[in-house]
């Protein structure tokens, strides 16, 4: 029990530290959402371009890393005496693929940008191509920091990127126009009609700077690339690549396909509105990412023993509890949070609760995925995600022409819902974990009931509405705290034990 408590305490404290880079970092990055939506008019479709381009980069990042983060953890824990060789092989493999990608992109930039609909702005595609290549290379280095239990450097580099990016964007969108009017001879480079381009240029500069932060770790590349080891790693990782591709398609396929389903400027405008409102719902993604950074080393280090399974069940429970709390908080204070974006984008706020539910289902699916990752049967994940992706695409193809971006939101719920059901049913047969799904289902039902009360009982005055919604959030916290009082003592006790050591 003490060992389990200590493990849970370590997971909790690491999640808090990684949260500095994901939750706090992304929250700071939210400063860019009002900046973009207030400076880039919804009617211009410019934010739709930003939304679509980042959807492409998310997909490409998965392809260029091809599951090497998880693969590195798997092999480094199995061969701890060769962990540096495993890292070097993984990093050089990802770096080589990324360099080849940038080369091919530059060679074929004309046809590529024409096919994407950006023939007038090929520089957008080139800049983001270099960004995603650098991000892929960095991903293996960030995985090394997690393996070495160095969350503080991890958090520092992530936060530095956010701070640099915010600073550059504030300069370009806020200070530069005034400086151009005062000092036109010094600001000849500034073009107010190239706002979307500056978004991508700022990202490129900041990503390049953060890469330099890994210079000390790059010394490990001297171990070179072990071809025999790489062959073993590729055998493990190729299903993860397929799993990752279909998994990220579940998140970005709607944004990539949208302009093809709703062509012309109307498609760009609607996509911009949808993309801006989805940003409000992304608090769930922050929690998931921070949790994942700490959870992968925790699970792979624990193996398949009974205690690890019990810990997975406990962690699933408290993760769902906090995810549902985040959902309720966002929905309770949406009347305030909506000012994060310009009022021209508010018509899309109805997608927020649906997208958040999809994010929760995605997180549950991530928790359920470890049975096949630990056993090496990663092809199961590829099958589940492929089925879920097919469902999502079907909903989008059928629904978007009729109902616009609302179909995108419901497509995510349908796709991830299918993944959760399939992964749970097969997993409980092949490697059962006592998740306590009835309890989790009860918490889901409680959260949805309380959310329903925020919709059905809506005082006219904003102050009373906020007070009523706050009361409902307190009710949720009180019910969970009472029901899980033993679990809370266990987690907090483990956290205190680690601090004392």
XYZ file of C-alpha atoms in Angstrom:
501
model
C 0.000 0.000 0.000
C 2.832 2.407 0.865
C 4.511 1.703 -2.469
C 1.256 2.267 -4.335
C 0.608 5.448 -2.392
C 4.109 6.697 -3.159
C 3.627 5.940 -6.884
C 0.344 7.808 -6.988
C 1.890 10.713 -5.107
C 4.730 10.854 -7.588
C 2.292 10.786 -10.511
C 0.271 13.568 -8.903
C 3.277 15.808 -8.256
C 4.763 15.205 -11.729
C 1.411 16.015 -13.302
C 1.387 19.289 -11.363
C 4.876 20.171 -12.632
C 4.104 19.210 -16.221
C 0.977 21.293 -15.818
C 3.212 24.355 -15.636
C 4.098 23.737 -19.266
C 0.787 22.471 -20.591
C -2.031 23.938 -18.516
C -0.362 27.208 -17.493
C 1.490 27.456 -20.798
C -1.580 26.907 -22.903
C -3.573 29.249 -20.699
C -1.006 31.962 -21.345
C -1.160 31.057 -25.003
C -4.883 31.802 -24.826
C -3.832 35.430 -24.872
C -3.292 34.876 -28.575
C -6.893 33.775 -29.141
C -8.444 37.158 -28.321
C -5.524 38.831 -30.083
C -6.164 36.913 -33.296
C -9.954 37.073 -33.187
C -9.997 40.798 -32.389
C -7.338 41.622 -34.995
C -8.387 39.140 -37.705
C -12.019 39.772 -38.636
C -14.271 36.719 -38.771
C -15.592 37.808 -42.156
C -12.075 37.728 -43.662
C -11.697 33.999 -43.111
C -8.119 34.598 -41.956
C -8.568 32.692 -38.715
C -9.968 29.844 -40.782
C -6.616 29.685 -42.586
C -4.784 29.570 -39.239
C -7.130 26.839 -37.987
C -6.677 24.703 -41.092
C -2.901 25.130 -41.223
C -2.470 24.061 -37.598
C -4.698 21.055 -38.301
C -2.301 19.992 -41.062
C 0.719 20.465 -38.799
C -0.877 18.365 -36.053
C -1.347 15.513 -38.528
C 2.173 15.886 -39.919
C 3.684 15.919 -36.424
C 2.209 12.492 -35.742
C 3.547 11.190 -39.061
C 7.049 12.586 -38.566
C 7.379 11.289 -34.986
C 5.771 7.936 -36.016
C 5.167 6.867 -32.414
C 8.821 7.143 -31.384
C 8.013 8.839 -28.074
C 6.097 5.834 -26.767
C 8.523 3.444 -28.480
C 11.445 5.131 -26.740
C 9.779 4.639 -23.333
C 9.032 0.987 -24.108
C 12.581 0.069 -25.176
C 14.386 2.336 -22.701
C 12.566 0.698 -19.784
C 13.222 -2.777 -21.159
C 16.917 -2.021 -21.810
C 17.766 0.556 -19.157
C 21.483 -0.075 -19.500
C 21.171 0.985 -23.185
C 18.754 3.868 -22.666
C 21.122 6.403 -24.237
C 21.566 4.216 -27.319
C 17.789 3.853 -27.579
C 17.404 7.622 -27.389
C 20.110 8.278 -29.974
C 18.568 5.799 -32.414
C 15.088 7.250 -31.965
C 16.236 10.877 -32.272
C 18.367 10.278 -35.378
C 15.559 8.313 -37.046
C 13.020 11.071 -36.412
C 15.530 13.772 -37.378
C 16.349 12.039 -40.644
C 12.713 11.605 -41.618
C 11.989 15.242 -40.717
C 14.916 16.520 -42.802
C 13.740 14.443 -45.771
C 10.227 15.848 -45.358
C 11.426 19.470 -45.477
C 13.537 18.740 -48.543
C 10.646 17.150 -50.448
C 8.321 19.958 -49.378
C 10.615 22.647 -50.745
C 11.147 20.762 -54.000
C 7.433 20.281 -54.646
C 6.106 23.457 -53.037
C 4.271 24.672 -56.161
C 1.962 21.676 -56.744
C 1.528 21.128 -52.997
C 0.331 24.671 -52.236
C -1.908 24.678 -55.291
C -3.589 21.453 -54.143
C -4.052 22.900 -50.646
C -5.548 26.115 -52.001
C -2.636 28.308 -50.864
C -1.009 28.943 -54.223
C -0.861 32.671 -53.471
C 0.933 32.096 -50.167
C 3.408 29.204 -50.463
C 5.432 30.784 -47.654
C 2.700 29.747 -45.176
C 3.252 26.098 -46.031
C 7.065 26.294 -46.029
C 7.210 28.019 -42.632
C 4.854 25.565 -40.967
C 6.614 22.641 -42.663
C 9.892 23.648 -41.006
C 8.084 24.209 -37.694
C 6.549 20.742 -37.671
C 9.887 19.144 -38.606
C 11.600 20.874 -35.670
C 8.711 19.954 -33.369
C 9.054 16.289 -34.358
C 12.788 16.330 -33.613
C 12.168 18.062 -30.282
C 9.509 15.506 -29.320
C 12.108 12.781 -28.756
C 14.198 15.145 -26.610
C 11.164 16.055 -24.510
C 10.506 12.324 -24.113
C 14.088 11.930 -22.838
C 13.469 14.586 -20.176
C 10.360 12.714 -19.052
C 12.259 9.411 -18.952
C 15.030 11.016 -16.888
C 12.436 12.476 -14.507
C 13.431 16.073 -15.309
C 10.035 17.814 -15.393
C 11.460 21.216 -14.474
C 13.561 21.593 -17.629
C 10.645 20.214 -19.626
C 8.345 22.853 -18.142
C 10.908 25.642 -18.555
C 11.391 25.023 -22.289
C 7.666 24.716 -22.922
C 6.964 27.941 -21.043
C 9.821 29.792 -22.775
C 8.247 28.948 -26.126
C 4.903 30.333 -24.976
C 6.451 33.530 -23.589
C 8.530 34.139 -26.738
C 5.547 33.417 -28.979
C 3.227 35.738 -27.077
C 5.855 38.478 -27.065
C 6.445 38.275 -30.813
C 2.720 38.235 -31.563
C 2.063 41.220 -29.315
C 4.831 43.107 -31.073
C 3.513 42.285 -34.550
C -0.191 42.847 -33.905
C -0.125 45.594 -31.250
C 3.137 47.558 -31.409
C 4.181 47.250 -35.063
C 1.209 49.182 -36.581
C 1.921 52.190 -34.351
C 5.653 52.008 -34.969
C 5.060 51.892 -38.720
C 3.030 55.084 -38.538
C 5.764 56.828 -36.503
C 8.895 55.364 -38.069
C 8.001 54.194 -41.594
C 11.669 54.083 -42.611
C 12.430 51.504 -39.881
C 9.251 49.447 -40.356
C 9.373 49.019 -44.114
C 9.308 45.249 -43.606
C 5.889 45.357 -41.903
C 2.849 44.581 -44.074
C -0.556 44.955 -42.309
C -2.138 42.721 -44.961
C 0.148 39.797 -44.068
C -1.327 39.153 -40.596
C -1.800 35.414 -41.081
C 1.815 35.114 -42.240
C 3.086 36.742 -39.058
C 1.290 34.085 -36.992
C 3.336 31.373 -38.693
C 6.573 33.399 -38.766
C 6.438 33.951 -34.995
C 5.969 30.222 -34.453
C 8.970 29.430 -36.658
C 11.284 31.839 -34.811
C 10.247 30.561 -31.366
C 10.452 26.876 -32.296
C 13.961 27.395 -33.694
C 15.086 29.090 -30.476
C 13.737 26.319 -28.239
C 15.605 23.696 -30.272
C 18.841 25.320 -29.039
C 17.771 24.484 -25.479
C 18.528 20.830 -26.193
C 22.191 21.366 -27.073
C 23.386 19.534 -23.894
C 21.171 16.516 -24.691
C 22.361 16.467 -28.309
C 25.698 15.140 -27.073
C 23.948 11.782 -26.622
C 23.593 11.559 -30.399
C 27.236 10.467 -30.466
C 25.946 6.936 -29.777
C 24.733 6.922 -33.381
C 21.976 4.866 -34.955
C 21.848 1.162 -34.121
C 20.331 -0.482 -37.216
C 19.406 -3.710 -35.436
C 17.747 -1.793 -32.604
C 15.992 0.496 -35.083
C 14.513 -2.528 -36.837
C 13.094 -3.745 -33.526
C 11.762 -0.288 -32.703
C 10.106 0.065 -36.100
C 8.418 -3.303 -35.588
C 6.919 -1.961 -32.383
C 6.125 1.526 -33.603
C 4.480 1.049 -37.008
C 1.100 0.186 -35.466
C 1.554 3.241 -33.223
C 2.052 5.336 -36.356
C -1.217 4.076 -37.795
C -2.823 4.521 -34.384
C -1.465 8.053 -34.131
C -2.532 9.025 -37.643
C -6.094 7.862 -37.253
C -6.123 9.224 -33.709
C -5.077 12.717 -34.781
C -7.465 12.521 -37.726
C -10.187 12.143 -35.120
C -9.096 15.576 -33.871
C -8.297 17.435 -37.085
C -10.068 15.683 -39.967
C -13.069 17.975 -39.573
C -10.869 21.066 -39.966
C -8.908 19.630 -42.900
C -12.044 18.507 -44.756
C -14.231 21.498 -43.927
C -13.232 23.773 -46.820
C -13.784 20.884 -49.237
C -17.266 20.242 -47.852
C -18.142 23.949 -47.603
C -16.124 25.503 -50.458
C -15.300 29.155 -51.025
C -15.034 32.039 -48.587
C -18.042 30.784 -46.626
C -16.068 27.690 -45.697
C -13.128 29.765 -44.424
C -15.452 31.993 -42.380
C -17.298 29.075 -40.759
C -14.049 27.237 -40.099
C -12.641 30.337 -38.400
C -15.700 30.612 -36.148
C -15.559 26.922 -35.293
C -11.790 27.016 -34.672
C -12.069 30.045 -32.368
C -14.856 28.515 -30.258
C -13.063 25.172 -30.033
C -10.194 27.050 -28.343
C -12.459 27.686 -25.351
C -13.074 23.957 -25.043
C -9.374 23.136 -25.230
C -8.898 23.416 -21.474
C -9.657 19.697 -21.555
C -6.736 19.118 -23.907
C -4.467 20.977 -21.460
C -5.411 18.651 -18.627
C -5.034 15.585 -20.829
C -1.605 16.584 -22.066
C -0.211 17.335 -18.617
C -1.621 14.039 -17.373
C -0.192 12.086 -20.311
C 3.332 13.472 -19.877
C 3.448 12.145 -16.333
C 1.366 8.994 -16.870
C 3.335 7.258 -19.668
C 6.584 6.884 -17.659
C 4.484 5.886 -14.617
C 2.667 3.052 -16.417
C 5.583 1.768 -18.491
C 7.703 1.707 -15.355
C 5.017 -0.219 -13.451
C 4.584 -3.039 -15.938
C 1.633 -5.416 -15.833
C 1.649 -6.393 -12.171
C -1.506 -6.397 -10.111
C -0.615 -3.235 -8.208
C -0.041 -1.366 -11.469
C -3.495 -2.395 -12.691
C -5.088 -1.210 -9.468
C -3.193 2.072 -9.781
C -4.379 2.470 -13.391
C -7.965 2.056 -12.220
C -7.507 4.634 -9.449
C -5.811 7.091 -11.797
C -8.565 6.670 -14.391
C -11.106 7.508 -11.727
C -9.484 10.683 -10.454
C -8.670 11.807 -13.994
C -12.314 11.477 -15.043
C -13.367 13.294 -11.860
C -11.141 16.282 -12.647
C -11.986 16.254 -16.357
C -15.690 16.441 -15.558
C -14.995 19.208 -13.043
C -13.197 21.163 -15.780
C -16.190 20.614 -18.071
C -18.595 21.972 -15.455
C -16.396 24.962 -14.639
C -16.076 25.982 -18.291
C -19.799 25.640 -18.892
C -20.674 27.414 -15.635
C -18.596 30.461 -16.551
C -19.011 30.420 -20.333
C -20.793 33.785 -20.143
C -17.466 35.211 -18.959
C -15.067 32.982 -20.896
C -16.707 33.868 -24.202
C -14.986 37.250 -24.073
C -11.765 35.383 -24.868
C -12.906 35.684 -28.486
C -14.451 38.574 -30.397
C -18.258 38.764 -30.423
C -18.275 38.104 -34.190
C -17.322 34.518 -33.336
C -19.920 33.937 -30.581
C -22.424 32.225 -32.827
C -20.245 29.120 -32.602
C -20.302 28.861 -28.781
C -22.903 26.087 -28.953
C -20.140 23.668 -29.997
C -18.186 24.135 -26.738
C -19.986 21.553 -24.529
C -20.042 18.997 -27.349
C -16.329 19.396 -28.102
C -15.491 19.132 -24.396
C -17.410 15.871 -24.120
C -15.490 14.569 -27.137
C -12.223 15.565 -25.420
C -13.235 13.684 -22.261
C -14.020 10.570 -24.312
C -10.645 10.909 -26.041
C -8.965 11.055 -22.624
C -10.812 7.957 -21.436
C -9.710 6.191 -24.617
C -6.109 7.216 -23.890
C -6.378 5.669 -20.416
C -7.848 2.491 -21.858
C -5.046 2.193 -24.429
C -2.307 0.992 -22.103
C -3.316 -2.663 -22.107
C -2.184 -3.095 -25.711
C 0.801 -0.727 -25.381
C 2.172 -2.671 -22.416
C 1.618 -6.038 -24.100
C 3.148 -4.837 -27.382
C -0.096 -5.509 -29.283
C -0.292 -1.936 -30.546
C -2.095 -2.990 -33.715
C -5.272 -3.225 -31.622
C -5.135 0.515 -31.119
C -4.778 1.029 -34.854
C -7.935 -0.984 -35.450
C -9.965 0.852 -32.807
C -8.834 4.278 -33.948
C -9.421 3.440 -37.619
C -13.011 2.455 -36.876
C -13.515 5.609 -34.804
C -11.995 7.757 -37.532
C -14.294 6.177 -40.129
C -17.294 7.041 -37.961
C -16.064 10.622 -37.507
C -15.482 11.103 -41.225
C -18.890 9.653 -42.065
C -20.614 12.070 -39.686
C -18.661 14.986 -41.160
C -19.204 14.068 -44.795
C -22.918 13.535 -44.295
C -23.543 16.280 -41.757
C -21.293 19.263 -42.576
C -23.038 20.234 -45.845
C -26.351 20.264 -43.916
C -25.489 21.471 -40.428
C -22.053 23.078 -40.804
C -19.580 22.936 -37.937
C -22.128 21.408 -35.523
C -21.621 18.139 -37.399
C -17.867 18.458 -36.739
C -18.477 18.620 -33.000
C -20.847 15.631 -32.935
C -18.518 13.684 -35.202
C -15.857 13.837 -32.487
C -18.258 12.502 -29.868
C -19.330 9.638 -32.149
C -15.779 8.723 -33.169
C -14.266 8.716 -29.698
C -17.341 7.051 -28.227
C -16.843 4.103 -30.568
C -13.125 3.933 -29.681
C -13.892 3.863 -25.954
C -16.439 1.055 -26.286
C -14.209 -1.108 -28.497
C -11.051 -0.614 -26.414
C -12.860 -1.360 -23.157
C -14.644 -4.497 -24.388
C -11.558 -6.057 -25.988
C -9.218 -4.895 -23.213
C -11.305 -6.445 -20.457
C -11.079 -9.771 -22.255
C -7.349 -9.721 -22.983
C -5.876 -7.798 -20.037
C -8.608 -6.774 -17.583
C -8.218 -3.728 -15.343
C -10.804 -3.073 -12.578
C -11.833 0.388 -13.779
C -15.181 0.481 -12.006
C -17.138 1.694 -15.019
C -20.403 1.943 -13.072
C -18.820 4.503 -10.763
C -17.356 6.420 -13.694
C -20.718 6.290 -15.461
C -22.328 7.691 -12.330
C -19.957 10.655 -12.315
C -20.670 11.273 -15.996
C -24.403 11.202 -15.286
C -23.995 13.593 -12.337
C -21.952 16.064 -14.393
C -24.410 15.969 -17.307
C -27.355 16.448 -14.934
C -25.721 19.488 -13.338
C -24.840 20.871 -16.765
C -28.455 20.396 -17.774
C -29.500 22.479 -14.763
C -27.235 25.321 -15.955
C -29.149 25.255 -19.257
C -32.690 24.717 -17.947
C -32.450 27.090 -14.984
C -30.954 30.292 -16.363
C -31.510 33.441 -14.254
C -31.752 36.552 -16.398
C -29.228 38.603 -14.409
C -25.604 37.604 -15.074
C -24.658 37.805 -11.387
C -27.430 35.435 -10.309
C -26.645 33.119 -13.215
C -22.979 32.896 -12.171
C -23.986 32.319 -8.544
C -26.402 29.532 -9.504
C -23.854 27.844 -11.748
C -21.189 28.127 -9.038
C -23.522 26.375 -6.603
C -23.913 23.488 -9.050
C -20.124 23.165 -9.347
C -19.860 23.074 -5.541
C -22.497 20.326 -5.453
C -20.411 18.227 -7.846
C -17.233 18.744 -5.793
C -19.042 17.916 -2.555
C -20.573 14.707 -3.905
C -17.267 13.494 -5.342
C -15.260 14.460 -2.244
C -17.651 12.564 0.017
C -17.780 9.518 -2.242
C -14.010 9.413 -2.781
C -12.782 10.475 0.651
C -10.634 7.323 0.976
C -9.078 7.866 -2.468
C -8.304 11.515 -1.672
C -6.495 10.544 1.520
C -4.487 7.969 -0.416
C -3.386 10.354 -3.170
C -2.611 13.234 -0.848
C -0.782 10.908 1.511
C 1.405 9.673 -1.334
C 2.151 13.240 -2.386
C 3.185 14.147 1.156
C 5.354 11.006 1.364
C 7.271 11.992 -1.770
C 7.797 15.540 -0.496
C 9.202 14.201 2.771
C 11.712 12.102 0.832
